[in-house]
Coordinates of C-alpha atoms and ligand atoms in Angstrom, one line a residue:
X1 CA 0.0 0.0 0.0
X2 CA 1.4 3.5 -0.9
X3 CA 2.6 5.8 2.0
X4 CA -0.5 8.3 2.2
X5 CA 1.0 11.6 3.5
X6 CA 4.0 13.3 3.5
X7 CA 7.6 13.0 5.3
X8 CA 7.3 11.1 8.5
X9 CA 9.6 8.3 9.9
X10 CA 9.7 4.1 10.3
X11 CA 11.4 4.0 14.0
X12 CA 11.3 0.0 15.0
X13 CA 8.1 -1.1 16.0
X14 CA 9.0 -3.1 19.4
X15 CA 5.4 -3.8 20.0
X16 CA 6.3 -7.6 20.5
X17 CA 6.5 -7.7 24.0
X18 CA 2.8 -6.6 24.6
X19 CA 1.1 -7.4 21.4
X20 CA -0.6 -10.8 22.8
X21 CA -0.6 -9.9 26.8
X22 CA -4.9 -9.5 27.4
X23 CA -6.0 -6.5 29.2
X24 CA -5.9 -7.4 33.2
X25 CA -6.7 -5.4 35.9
X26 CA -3.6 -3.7 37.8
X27 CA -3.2 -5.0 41.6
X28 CA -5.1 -2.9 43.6
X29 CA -3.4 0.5 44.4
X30 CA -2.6 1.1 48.6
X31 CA -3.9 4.4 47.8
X32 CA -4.4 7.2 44.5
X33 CA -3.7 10.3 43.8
X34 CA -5.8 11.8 42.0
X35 CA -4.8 15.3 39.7
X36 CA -7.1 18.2 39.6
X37 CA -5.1 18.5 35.9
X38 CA -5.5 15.6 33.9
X39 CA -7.0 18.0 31.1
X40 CA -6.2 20.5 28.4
X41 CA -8.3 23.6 30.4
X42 CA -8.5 25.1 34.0
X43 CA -7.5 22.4 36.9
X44 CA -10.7 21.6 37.8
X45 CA -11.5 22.4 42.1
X46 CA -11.8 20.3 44.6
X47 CA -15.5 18.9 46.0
X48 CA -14.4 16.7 49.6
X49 CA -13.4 17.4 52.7
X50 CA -10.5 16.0 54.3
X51 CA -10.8 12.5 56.8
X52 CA -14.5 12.5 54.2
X53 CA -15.3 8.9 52.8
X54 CA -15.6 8.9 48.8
X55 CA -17.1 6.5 46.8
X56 CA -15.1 5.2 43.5
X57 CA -16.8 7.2 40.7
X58 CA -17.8 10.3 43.4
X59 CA -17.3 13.6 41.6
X60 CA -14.2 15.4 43.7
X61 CA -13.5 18.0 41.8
X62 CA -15.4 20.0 39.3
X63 CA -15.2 21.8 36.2
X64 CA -13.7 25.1 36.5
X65 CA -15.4 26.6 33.2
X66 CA -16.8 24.6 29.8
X67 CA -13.1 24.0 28.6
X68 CA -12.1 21.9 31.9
X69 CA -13.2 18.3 33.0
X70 CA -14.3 17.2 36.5
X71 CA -12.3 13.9 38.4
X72 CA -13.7 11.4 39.8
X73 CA -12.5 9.1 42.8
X74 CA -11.4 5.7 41.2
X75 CA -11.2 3.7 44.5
X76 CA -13.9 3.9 47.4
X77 CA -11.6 5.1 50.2
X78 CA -10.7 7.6 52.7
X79 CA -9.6 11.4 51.3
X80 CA -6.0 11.9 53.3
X81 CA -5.4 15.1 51.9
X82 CA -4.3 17.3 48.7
X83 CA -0.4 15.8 47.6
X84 CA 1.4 17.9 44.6
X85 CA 2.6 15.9 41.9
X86 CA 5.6 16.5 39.5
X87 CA 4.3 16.6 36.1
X88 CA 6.8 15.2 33.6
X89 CA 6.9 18.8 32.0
X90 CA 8.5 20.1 35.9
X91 CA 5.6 22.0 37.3
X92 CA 3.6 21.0 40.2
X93 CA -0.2 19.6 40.1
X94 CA -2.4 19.3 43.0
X95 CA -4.1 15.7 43.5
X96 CA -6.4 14.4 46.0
X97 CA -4.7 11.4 47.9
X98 CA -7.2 8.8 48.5
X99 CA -6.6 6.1 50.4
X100 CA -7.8 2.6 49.4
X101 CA -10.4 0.7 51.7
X102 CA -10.5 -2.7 49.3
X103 CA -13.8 -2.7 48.9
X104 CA -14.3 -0.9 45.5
X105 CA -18.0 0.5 46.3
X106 CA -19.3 2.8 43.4
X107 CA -21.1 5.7 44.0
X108 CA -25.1 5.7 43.4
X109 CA -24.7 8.4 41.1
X110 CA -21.9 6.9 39.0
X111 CA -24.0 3.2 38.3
X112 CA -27.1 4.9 36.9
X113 CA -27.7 3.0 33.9
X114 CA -29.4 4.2 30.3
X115 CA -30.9 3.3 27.2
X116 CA -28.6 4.3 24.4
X117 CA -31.6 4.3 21.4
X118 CA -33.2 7.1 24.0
X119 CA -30.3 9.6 24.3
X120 CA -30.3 12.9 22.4
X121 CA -27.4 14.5 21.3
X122 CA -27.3 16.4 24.1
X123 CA -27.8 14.1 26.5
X124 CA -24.6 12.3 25.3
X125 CA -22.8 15.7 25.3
X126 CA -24.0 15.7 29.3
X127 CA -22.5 12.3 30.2
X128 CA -19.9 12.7 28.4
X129 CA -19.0 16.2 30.2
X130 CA -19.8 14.7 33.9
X131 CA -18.0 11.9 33.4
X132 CA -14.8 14.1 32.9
X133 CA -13.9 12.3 29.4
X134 CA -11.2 14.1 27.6
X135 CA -8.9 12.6 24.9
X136 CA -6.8 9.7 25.9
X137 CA -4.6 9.2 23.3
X138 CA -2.4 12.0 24.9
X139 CA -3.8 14.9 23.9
X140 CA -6.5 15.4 27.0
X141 CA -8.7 17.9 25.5
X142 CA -11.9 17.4 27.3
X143 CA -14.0 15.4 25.0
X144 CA -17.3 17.0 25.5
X145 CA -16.2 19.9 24.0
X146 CA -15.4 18.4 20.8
X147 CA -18.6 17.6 20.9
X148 CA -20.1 20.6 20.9
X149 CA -18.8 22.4 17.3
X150 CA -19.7 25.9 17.0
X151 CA -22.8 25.5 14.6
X152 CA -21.3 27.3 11.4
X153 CA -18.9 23.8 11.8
X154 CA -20.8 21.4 10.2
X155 CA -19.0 18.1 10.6
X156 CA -20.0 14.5 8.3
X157 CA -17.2 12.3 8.9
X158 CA -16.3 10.9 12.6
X159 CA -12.7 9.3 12.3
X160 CA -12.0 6.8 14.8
X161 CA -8.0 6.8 15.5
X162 CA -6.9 2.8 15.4
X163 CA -3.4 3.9 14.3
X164 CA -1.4 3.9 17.7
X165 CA 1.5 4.8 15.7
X166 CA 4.2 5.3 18.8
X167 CA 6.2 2.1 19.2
X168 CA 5.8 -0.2 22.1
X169 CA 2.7 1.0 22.5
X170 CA -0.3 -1.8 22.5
X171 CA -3.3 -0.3 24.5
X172 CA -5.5 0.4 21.7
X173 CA -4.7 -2.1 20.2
X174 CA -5.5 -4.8 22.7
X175 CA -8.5 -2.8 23.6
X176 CA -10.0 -3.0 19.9
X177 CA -9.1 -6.8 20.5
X178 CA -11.2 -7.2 23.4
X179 CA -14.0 -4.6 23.0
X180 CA -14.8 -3.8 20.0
X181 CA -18.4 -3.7 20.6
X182 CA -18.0 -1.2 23.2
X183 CA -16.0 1.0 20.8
X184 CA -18.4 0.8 18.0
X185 CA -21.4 1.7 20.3
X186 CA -19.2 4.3 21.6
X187 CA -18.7 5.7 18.0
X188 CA -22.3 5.4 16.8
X189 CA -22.8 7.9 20.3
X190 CA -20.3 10.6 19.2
X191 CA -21.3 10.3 15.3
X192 CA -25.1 11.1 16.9
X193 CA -23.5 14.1 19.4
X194 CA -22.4 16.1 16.6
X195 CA -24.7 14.6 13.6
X196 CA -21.8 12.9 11.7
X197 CA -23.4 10.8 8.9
X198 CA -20.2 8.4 8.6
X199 CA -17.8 7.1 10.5
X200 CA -14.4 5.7 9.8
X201 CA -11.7 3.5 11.7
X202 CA -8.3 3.8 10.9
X203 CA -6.2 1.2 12.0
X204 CA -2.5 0.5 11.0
X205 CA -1.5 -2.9 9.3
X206 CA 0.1 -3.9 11.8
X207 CA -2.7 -5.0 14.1
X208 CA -4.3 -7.6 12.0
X209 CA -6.0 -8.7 15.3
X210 CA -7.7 -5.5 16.0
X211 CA -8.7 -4.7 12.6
X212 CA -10.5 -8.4 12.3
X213 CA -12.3 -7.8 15.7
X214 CA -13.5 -4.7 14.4
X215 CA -14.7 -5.7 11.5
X216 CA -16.5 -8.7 12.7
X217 CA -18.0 -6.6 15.5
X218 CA -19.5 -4.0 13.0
X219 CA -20.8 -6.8 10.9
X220 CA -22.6 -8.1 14.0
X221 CA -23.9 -4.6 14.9
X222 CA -24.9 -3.5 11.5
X223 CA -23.6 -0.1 12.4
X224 CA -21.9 0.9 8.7
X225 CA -18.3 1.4 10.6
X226 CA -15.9 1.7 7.7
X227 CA -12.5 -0.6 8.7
X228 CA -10.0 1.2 6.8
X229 CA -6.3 -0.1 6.8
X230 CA -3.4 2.0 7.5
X231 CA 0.2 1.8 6.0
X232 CA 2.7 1.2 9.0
X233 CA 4.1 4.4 9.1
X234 CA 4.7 7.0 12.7
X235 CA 2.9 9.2 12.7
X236 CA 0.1 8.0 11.3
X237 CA -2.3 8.7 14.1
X238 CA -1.5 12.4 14.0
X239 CA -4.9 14.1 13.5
X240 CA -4.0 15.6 10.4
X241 CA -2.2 13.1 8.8
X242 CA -5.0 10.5 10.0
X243 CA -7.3 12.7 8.1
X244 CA -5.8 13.2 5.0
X245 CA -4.8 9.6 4.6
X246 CA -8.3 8.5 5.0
X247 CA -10.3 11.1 3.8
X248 CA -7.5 13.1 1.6
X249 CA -8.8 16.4 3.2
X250 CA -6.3 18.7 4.4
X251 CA -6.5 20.5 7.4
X252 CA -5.5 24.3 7.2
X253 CA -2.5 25.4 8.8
X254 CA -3.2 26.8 12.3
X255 CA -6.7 25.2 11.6
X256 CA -8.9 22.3 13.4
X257 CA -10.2 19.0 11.9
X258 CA -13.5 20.4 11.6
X259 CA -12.8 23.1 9.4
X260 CA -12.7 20.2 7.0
X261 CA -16.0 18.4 8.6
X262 CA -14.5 15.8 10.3
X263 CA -13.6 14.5 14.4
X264 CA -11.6 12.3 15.4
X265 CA -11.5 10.2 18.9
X266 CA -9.1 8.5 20.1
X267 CA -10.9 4.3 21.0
X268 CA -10.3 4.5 24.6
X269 CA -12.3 7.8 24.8
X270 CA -14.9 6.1 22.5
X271 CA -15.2 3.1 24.7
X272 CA -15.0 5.4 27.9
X273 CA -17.6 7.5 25.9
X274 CA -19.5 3.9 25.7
X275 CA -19.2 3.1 29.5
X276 CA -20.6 6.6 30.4
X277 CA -23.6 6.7 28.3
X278 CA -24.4 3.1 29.0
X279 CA -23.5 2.4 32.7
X280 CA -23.2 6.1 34.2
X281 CA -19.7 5.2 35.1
X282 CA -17.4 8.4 34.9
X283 CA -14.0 7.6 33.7
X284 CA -11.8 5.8 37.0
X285 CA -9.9 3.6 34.8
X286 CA -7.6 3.5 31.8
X287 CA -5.2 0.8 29.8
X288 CA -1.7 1.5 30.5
X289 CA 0.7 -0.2 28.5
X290 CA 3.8 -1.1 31.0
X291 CA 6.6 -2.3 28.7
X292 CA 10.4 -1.6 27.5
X293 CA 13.7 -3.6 27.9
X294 CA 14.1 -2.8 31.5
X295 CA 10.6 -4.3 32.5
X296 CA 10.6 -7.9 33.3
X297 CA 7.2 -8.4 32.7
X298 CA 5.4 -6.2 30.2
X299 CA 1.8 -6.0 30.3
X300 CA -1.3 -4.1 29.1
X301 CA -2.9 -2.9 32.6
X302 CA -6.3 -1.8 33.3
X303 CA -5.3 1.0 35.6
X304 CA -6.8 3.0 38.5
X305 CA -6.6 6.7 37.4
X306 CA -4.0 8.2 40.1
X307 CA -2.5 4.9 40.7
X308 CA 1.7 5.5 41.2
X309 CA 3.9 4.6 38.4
X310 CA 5.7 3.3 41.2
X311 CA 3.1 0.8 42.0
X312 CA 3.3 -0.7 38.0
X313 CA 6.6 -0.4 37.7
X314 CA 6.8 -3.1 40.7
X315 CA 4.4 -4.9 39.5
X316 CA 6.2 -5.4 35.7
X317 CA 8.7 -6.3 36.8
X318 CA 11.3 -3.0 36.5
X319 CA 15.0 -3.3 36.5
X320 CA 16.4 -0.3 37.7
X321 CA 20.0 -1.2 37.1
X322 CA 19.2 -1.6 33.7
X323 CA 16.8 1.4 32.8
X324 CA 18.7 4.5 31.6
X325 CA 15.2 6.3 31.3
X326 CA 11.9 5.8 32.1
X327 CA 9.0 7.7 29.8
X328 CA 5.7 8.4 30.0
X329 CA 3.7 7.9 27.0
X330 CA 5.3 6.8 24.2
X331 CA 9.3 6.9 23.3
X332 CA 8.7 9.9 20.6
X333 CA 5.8 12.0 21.9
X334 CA 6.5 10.3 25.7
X335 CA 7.8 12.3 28.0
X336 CA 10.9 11.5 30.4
X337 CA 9.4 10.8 33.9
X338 CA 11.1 12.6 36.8
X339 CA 9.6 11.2 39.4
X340 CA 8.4 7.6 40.1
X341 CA 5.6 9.0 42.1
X342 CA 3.9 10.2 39.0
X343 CA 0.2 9.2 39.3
X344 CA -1.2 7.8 36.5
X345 CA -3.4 10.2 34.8
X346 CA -6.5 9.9 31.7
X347 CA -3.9 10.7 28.8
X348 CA -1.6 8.6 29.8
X349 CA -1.7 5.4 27.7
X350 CA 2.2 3.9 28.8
X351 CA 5.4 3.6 30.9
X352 CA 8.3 2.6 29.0
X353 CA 11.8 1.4 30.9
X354 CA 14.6 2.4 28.3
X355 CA 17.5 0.8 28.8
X356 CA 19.6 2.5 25.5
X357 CA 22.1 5.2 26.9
X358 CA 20.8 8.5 26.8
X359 CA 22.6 11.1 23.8
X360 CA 22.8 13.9 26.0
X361 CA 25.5 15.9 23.8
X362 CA 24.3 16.5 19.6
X363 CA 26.5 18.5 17.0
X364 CA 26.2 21.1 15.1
X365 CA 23.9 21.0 11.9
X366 CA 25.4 19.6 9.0
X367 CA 22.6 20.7 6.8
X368 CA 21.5 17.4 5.8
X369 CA 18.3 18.3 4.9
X370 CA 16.8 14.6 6.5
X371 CA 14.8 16.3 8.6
X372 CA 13.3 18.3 6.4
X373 CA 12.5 15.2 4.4
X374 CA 10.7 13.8 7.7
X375 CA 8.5 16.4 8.7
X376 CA 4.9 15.7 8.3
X377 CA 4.0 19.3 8.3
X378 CA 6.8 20.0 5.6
X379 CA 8.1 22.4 7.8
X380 CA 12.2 23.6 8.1
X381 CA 13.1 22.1 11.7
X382 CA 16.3 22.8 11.2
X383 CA 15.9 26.5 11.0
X384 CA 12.8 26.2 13.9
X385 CA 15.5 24.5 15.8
X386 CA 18.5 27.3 15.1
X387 CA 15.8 29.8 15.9
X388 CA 14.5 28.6 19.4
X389 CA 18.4 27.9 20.1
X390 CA 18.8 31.5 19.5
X391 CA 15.7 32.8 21.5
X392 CA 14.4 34.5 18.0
X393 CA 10.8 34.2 18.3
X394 CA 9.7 36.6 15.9
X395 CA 11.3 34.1 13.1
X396 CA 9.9 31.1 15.0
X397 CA 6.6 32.7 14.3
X398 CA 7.0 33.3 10.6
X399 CA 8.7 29.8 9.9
X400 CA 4.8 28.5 11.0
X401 CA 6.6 26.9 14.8
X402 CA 3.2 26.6 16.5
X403 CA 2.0 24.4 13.6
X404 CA 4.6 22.1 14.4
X405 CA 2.8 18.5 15.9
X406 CA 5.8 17.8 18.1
X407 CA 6.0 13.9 16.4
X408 CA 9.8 13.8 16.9
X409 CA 10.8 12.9 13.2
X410 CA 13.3 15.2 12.8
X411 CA 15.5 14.3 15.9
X412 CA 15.0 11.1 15.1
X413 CA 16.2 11.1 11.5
X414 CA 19.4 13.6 12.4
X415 CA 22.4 12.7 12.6
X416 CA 24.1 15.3 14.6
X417 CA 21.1 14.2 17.2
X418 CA 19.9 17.7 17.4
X419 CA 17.0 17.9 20.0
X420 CA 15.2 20.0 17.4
X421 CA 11.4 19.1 18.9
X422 CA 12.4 19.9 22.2
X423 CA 13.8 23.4 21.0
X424 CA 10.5 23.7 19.0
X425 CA 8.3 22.6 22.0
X426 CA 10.4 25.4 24.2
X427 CA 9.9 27.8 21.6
X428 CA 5.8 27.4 21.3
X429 CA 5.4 27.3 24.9
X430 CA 7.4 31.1 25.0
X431 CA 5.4 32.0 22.0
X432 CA 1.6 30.9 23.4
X433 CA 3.1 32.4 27.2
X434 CA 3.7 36.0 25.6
X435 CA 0.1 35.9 23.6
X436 CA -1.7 34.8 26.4
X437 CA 0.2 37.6 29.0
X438 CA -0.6 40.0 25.9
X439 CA -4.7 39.1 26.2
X440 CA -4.2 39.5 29.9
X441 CA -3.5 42.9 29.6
X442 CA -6.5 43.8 27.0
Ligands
SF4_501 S1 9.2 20.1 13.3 FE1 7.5 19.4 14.5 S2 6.1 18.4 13.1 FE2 8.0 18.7 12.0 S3 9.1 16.7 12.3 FE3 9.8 18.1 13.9 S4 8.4 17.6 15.6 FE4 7.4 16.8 13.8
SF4_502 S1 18.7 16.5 10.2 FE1 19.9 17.6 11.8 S2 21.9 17.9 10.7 FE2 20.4 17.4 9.1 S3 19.6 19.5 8.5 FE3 18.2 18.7 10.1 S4 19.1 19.6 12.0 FE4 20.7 19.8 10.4

């Protein structure tokens, strides 16, 4: 099959390790901490007392505002009191600790259950919101308000994102293994929410498994899921690049998928999306993939939102001797972990143990021109990187930097090992700092 959009990168798969191991659940956590921040938005504020007993799926925090996502307990337990969390990017989040009483009760309000054929699009836009969905591939933009298109966006195609393009990572994939159903119904939901007429899964080639469950399951529904197959190729499950390689419509630059008609969700937020409508149950519980060279034994973990990557790491099996670095996420949109008590939070579909050493010195451009080759967006990293080297922002700006996806082709293709995407990151985080302290002051 030909290679559908431009640039990009073929970084060794290494989902072997994973690939077969079934979903199981986690051991029970001693206790969770669970962020107030596990969304793109404002942190949303806390709801409980401290010494209070909360039930797994109580609201404890809410929404701050229609861009923000409430957080739900995800063991029944005893609140000990608001811990801060390093995020991998260095700041500090506050989380609720909750400690772990063993018995798992749900909350009456989180086991009310619902007919799916009587939900109005609005209704599913409700759930979805209360049950403090956001996107769960990484990105963690709170779901319901993808929902919710301003109505001079009309959108026809819902794209469901099977690609899981980042190596070692198997969590969708195991997930469209086991419930496809729950996906599909999931979908069929979201395509209602926003009146989509047609809905399309994307899934790469390399997860024959996932793409025969799928199909089988939308056979047996009768829901007219497209299955469409994917060239093996990172990063396929880019929004845009998912897009155009299904649909062959290109998103603008600076621009949203539905400027061209079309969402896309991520299958665990589908299948969360599922759970909520269905079952009432807000979102307590993710798959983690746990996996790398320095992890004994690798597994696909359904996980406690909040539980300690300490916790999985013991339970996998983790060789500390061995490990150089430990990531969150994936190993080229992951980011390194600081601290092993990082709780797990919604977007946060793996831990990997790398045991390769880590290039901490790179040399000078040799104006190769590979990474220009590489980028998706056919964009000049080299230059973006010279230019948030230098601090110069103004030609960061013009060279399109905040367009930039943050895939990690071009430091993986250089051979000087340049870290051009973490310059680029640094310089679109200084350029979104000074807009935002400029609106301030309107
Ligand atoms: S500049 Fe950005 S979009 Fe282009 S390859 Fe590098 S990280 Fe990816
Ligand atoms: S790949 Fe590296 S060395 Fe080659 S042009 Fe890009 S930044 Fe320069």
């Amino acid at each position: 099959m030909k290679e559908l959009f431009r640039g990009g990168c073929h970084p060794p798969e290494k989902k072997d390790a994973t690939a077969d191991s079934p979903l199981r659940p986690a051991k029970a956590p001693p206790f969770v901490a669970v962020s107030f921040s596990q969304h793109i938005g404002k942190p949303s504020s806390p709801l409980v007392k401290i010494g209070e007993r909360v039930l797994r799926g109580q609201k404890i925090a809410e929404s701050q505002g229609f861009v923000s996502a409430p957080a739900h307990a995800s063991v029944s337990g005893v609140a000990k009191g608001v811990v801060q969390l390093r995020h991998p990017l260095g700041f500090l989040v506050d989380a609720l600790k909750i400690e772990n009483d063993g018995k798992d009760e749900w909350h009456p309000d989180a086991v009310i259950e619902h007919d799916l054929d009587q939900l109005a699009a609005g209704d599913i836009r409700k759930l979805v919101q209360e049950a403090g969905i956001v996107g769960m591939g990484g990105a963690t933009f709170p779901t319901h308000v993808k929902l919710s298109p301003p109505k001079d966006k009309s959108i026809d195609v819902l794209v469901l994102n099977g690609a899981e393009c980042e190596p070692y990572l198997t969590a969708d994939d195991r997930l469209m293994i086991e419930h496809p159903r729950e996906i599909l119904r999931g979908a069929a939901l979201f395509a209602k929410a926003v009146g989509a007429s047609r809905i399309v899964a994307g899934i790469e080639n390399n997860k024959p498994g996932a793409r025969q469950a799928m199909l089988e399951a939308a056979r047996e529904l009768g829901c007219g899921v497209e299955i469409f197959p994917l060239p093996v190729k990172y990063p396929q499950g880019a929004e845009k690049q998912l897009i155009y390689s299904i649909l062959g419509r290109t998103v603008p630059s600076g621009g949203l998928p539905m400027d061209v008609g079309v969402l896309v969700h991520n299958m665990a937020s589908l299948y969360a999306g599922y759970d909520a409508c269905r079952f009432g149950h807000p979102l307590t519980e993710r798959v983690v993939t746990v996996t790398g060279p320095g992890m004994g034994n690798p597994a696909n973990l359904w996980v406690r939102i909040g539980t300690m990557a300490s916790h999985l790491l013991e339970e996998c099996g983790f060789d500390a001797g061995a490990t150089k670095k430990l990531v969150v996420g994936g190993p080229m949109m992951g980011m390194p972990m600081r601290d092993l008590e990082w709780a797990t939070s919604k977007g946060g579909n793996g831990i990997l143990a790398l045991t390769d050493p880590v290039a901490y010195e790179h040399g000078p451009c040799i104006r190769c021109g590979r990474c220009i080759e590489a980028c998706p967006l056919g964009l000049l990293p080299c230059a973006l990187s010279n230019y948030g080297e230098a601090g110069l922002l103004a030609e960061s700006i013009e060279a399109n930097a905040l367009d930039c996806i943050e895939c990690g082709c071009c430091s993986y293709v250089c051979p000087s090992k340049r870290p051009i995407v973490q310059w680029v990151r640094m310089e679109k985080a200084e350029i979104n700092r000074l807009r935002q302290l400029a609106a301030a002051k309107k």
